Amino acid sequence: MSDMEEGRVLPQSVQQSAAAYEVVREAFGPAVSDFDANEFMPFFEVLETEKWQDIALFMRDHPRLKFNYMACLSGVDYPAEEKLGIVCNLESLGVLGHRIAVKVKCARNGGSIPTASYVWHTANWHEREAFDMFGMQFTGHPDPRRILCPEDWEGFPLRKDYAVQESYHGIKVPY
Amino acid sequence: MQELGMAEQGSIRVSRKDNNVVVIEKDLATEEMVLSMGPQHPSTHGVLKLECLTDGEVVTSAEPYLGYLHRCFEKHCEMVDYPGIVPYTDRMDYLAGMNNEWAYCIAVEKLLDIEIPRRVEFIRVIVSELNRIASHLVAIGTYAIDLGAFTPFLFCFRDREHILSLLEWASGARMLYNYIWIGGVAFDLPADFIKRVSEFVDYFRPKAVELCKLLTENEIFVKRTKGIGIMPPDVAINYGWSGPMLRGSGVQWDLRRNDPYSVYPELDFKVPVPDGRFSDIGDCLSRHIVRALEMEESLSIIEQCISKMPGSEGFNPRSAVPKRVRPKAGEVYGRAENPRGELGFYIQSDGKSTRPLRCKARSSCFVNLSAMKDLSRGQLIPDLVAIIGSIDIVLGEVDR
Amino acid sequence: MTFSAIPLISPPFLMGNNLNAWSEALAGLTISWFPLGLVIIAAIPLVFIALYALTYGVYGERKISAFMQDRLGPMEVGKWGILQTLADILKLLQKEDIVPTAADKFLFVIGPGILFVGSFLAFAVLPFGPAFIGADLNVGLFYAIGIVALEVVGILAAGWGSNNKWSLYGAVRSVAQIVSYEIPAAIALLCGAMMAGTLSMQQISVLQSGPYGFAHFFLFQSPIAWLPFLIYFIASLAETNRAPFDIPEAESELVAGYFTEYSGMKFAVIFLAEYGSMFMVSAIISIVFLGGWNSPLPNIGALALYDWTTGPVWGAFWIVSKGFFFIFVQMWLRWTLPRLRVDQLMYLCWKVLTPFAFVAFVLTAIWEIYVP
């Protein structure tokens, strides 16, 4: 949180995350944003979206990071910024034990994010779900299909401006 | 996985370690048949569809198709206020409603930063550990059915019935409880509930042993599951596996221990992992054993809770329940150890609304199932069934 | 009163002698040239077994499984649900007889028929008592083994004709399984035949008669007879597609195997055939190894248990109870054990049962030649 009191001692887990962030910052410099050290979900943002795959691989393999476990990947809509994004909750499971969240954003219309599914297998289905619900493309995704909605569903349901289609195969959709 | 089978165009080689039986080894290209397993199939545990390419009995690839039970949980979350989401979470993993509610409440409570009364925490632990046992009983029972043993299934359901009655007594519902609320629980435990729970614990201990004798030590059961669907630990982590699946691969990882919440740090329990003596680490049998052992750990957790729980004098289960849930702006990822693994809720709040801006459920089954395609490659159809069963999916949670 | 007077007033005696006389009288009943009496005698067990198989086999299975699983089982229709199967039959009779559009109609219809005929033809040579036998063929055992193989054709017809991938899988598995398991089964029965020196089922039974009851049974006549007995029992489970070898109809894998598409009366017929062959293999194993219609009770001094419990009706009683017993064991196994995998099943057949069957065969031959 930006309005966090200065001088307040951060919880240990956030300190660990901050230390991990410094490693990323060192390697990628301006490609990543400043660290948001809130205590609910400390995160940083990848500003240069196209570098996300490199950052992901770096975060997984760097001996001081070892983020081997992607707990969650959530698609998010940012209508105010005209952007879509993903929030990845990463964790170094069983190795270093620290956690961090990474945000990656792309343009709302026709935007794309490099896939992380080669870095973490689990991102495969999560990204398919994010695409299904928000419509951002994941470049290089091995299987870019919808996952929960039917293949021929129109629109992306979790976008804030989503309007449900009138009929689907002759079935009236809005109720 | 690597040693178990590979299927390439034109050559199929499936070798197996047990008894050194080489099942199929040939270099002839035969025509593959598309076999649609599901969405209505006895062993897909709901409406999962696996589109298998089969060469005889060998499944060369199996592609899962989901979404038949998609009920727009995340869309609903944006429509209702924070407490109103709790009943929806029940309907995700309908076999472990308590655990789902709790995971969601943990996320919201983290965002609200509220202090939970101690007795509430103990009540939550007791009901969700009971629910964990119930859920594992279903997992083990249906797994037995998948492998053709009917009787353990009914034994499991008989014992699960006791738990459901207990939870019904506490919450008023048998499966979809809406019992754990943000900041508290709906009602205090009924009088004598604790006594009945300890009776159940005493009743269930020998039953768990009986179940173990009937199923886990059964030679045929071991033959069907040992060495099948092996998942190495690093791949399991990379796939985001959690819960009994990950522990089955030998990773001693339990959120109750490794990212402790509630009163779990005060409780003494083991995190069972296979030691490789009875099963090959990471195979279907290991996952089954982990579930079986976890039931006993849950029993001991419940016993400890009963002895440590503060009394109900002057206790109001809703004392910390906020009148109106309106968290400050921010994001949170809260998670809890569910019977099926890590259930996480990513919640985004704008600080103004009583509804979340975004609520994403990271469901453990969804993530665990995503490894299905890799696990099923080059397996026999009966092994495919064994693998699906060992993943223990609840389609309500996969599709949400 | 002396001990010798007891047989005169005991019910077994009455049943024994009077019914013997009665059945002999019936056997002699002919209308001009037609041996009506013999036909009736032959038909009684068939009708009885058919009725049993359909109603009480199913009912028993449901009750036994319920007992093993802490349930009640059927309780609604009649006292203790005893009429449940009747209600089920009525339901199945009323159901629409569906033939899937894409099915091969001829094969689809004829499949259950062949199955049924195959499983019930073997009843012709089963001796249900000294007098009750449909056809006392001199190659009875051979005929029984052979005619059961007809079922394979029915299963394949049903599975192929359904035009359903699961059915086809079930049928292919079933054929592979039944054909494979016939080898150890036949060799195991051959051991019994070797001990008897005949293939006639009636002769095999007669040879196991004697005042010492069970001691005359082939199972106890040779120290190695338990081996073919066990092999045949295991193989018979596989031949009738019972657990743990119910791979062809493994409902968690293949939905219902070769009869996935069947409904109504055709389904009932397949079901009936399954229970029929269950009883058939149980009867064969009792005849070859456990004396068939012979009473297992020995005469102990003045307690002439064997004599009291011997006679045509007693014979039928014994063979049916032995059959019941093996069916019970089959059910017991079914409700206890998980299912084997296909390759494990074949492994068991070709690498375990068949070699052991040969060993049993050789040992039995040695025993028969060198030990009187």
Coordinates of C-alpha atoms in Angstrom, one line a residue, chain A residues 17 20 24 41-42 44 46 52 55-60 65-73 87-93 97-104 116 119-120 122-123, chain B residues 333 335 342:
Chain A
S17 CA 9.9 -11.0 -0.8
A20 CA 13.9 -11.6 -3.7
V24 CA 15.0 -9.5 -10.0
M41 CA 0.2 -9.7 -1.1
P42 CA 3.6 -8.1 -1.9
F44 CA 5.8 -6.0 -8.4
V46 CA 6.5 -6.4 -15.1
W52 CA 7.9 -11.6 -18.8
I55 CA 11.8 -12.9 -16.0
A56 CA 9.7 -15.9 -15.2
L57 CA 12.5 -18.3 -16.2
F58 CA 15.0 -16.2 -14.2
M59 CA 12.8 -16.3 -11.2
R60 CA 12.4 -20.0 -11.4
L65 CA 15.0 -17.0 -6.1
K66 CA 14.0 -20.6 -7.0
F67 CA 10.3 -19.7 -7.5
N68 CA 9.5 -23.3 -8.5
Y69 CA 5.8 -23.2 -7.7
M70 CA 3.2 -21.1 -9.2
A71 CA 0.4 -21.1 -6.8
C72 CA -2.1 -19.1 -8.8
L73 CA -2.4 -17.2 -12.0
V87 CA -1.4 -11.8 -11.3
C88 CA 0.9 -14.6 -10.6
N89 CA 1.4 -15.8 -7.0
L90 CA 4.8 -17.5 -6.9
E91 CA 6.4 -19.4 -4.2
S92 CA 9.7 -21.2 -3.6
L93 CA 8.2 -24.4 -2.4
G97 CA 10.1 -20.6 1.2
H98 CA 9.6 -17.0 0.1
R99 CA 6.6 -15.8 -1.8
I100 CA 5.9 -13.0 -4.2
A101 CA 3.3 -11.9 -6.6
V102 CA 4.0 -10.6 -10.1
K103 CA 1.6 -8.6 -12.3
V104 CA 1.9 -8.5 -16.0
A116 CA 4.7 -18.8 -18.9
V119 CA 8.3 -22.2 -17.2
W120 CA 5.6 -23.6 -15.0
T122 CA 0.6 -25.2 -14.3
A123 CA 0.4 -21.9 -16.1
Chain B
Y333 CA -4.2 -14.2 -1.9
R335 CA -5.2 -20.0 0.9
E342 CA -4.2 -25.8 -1.9

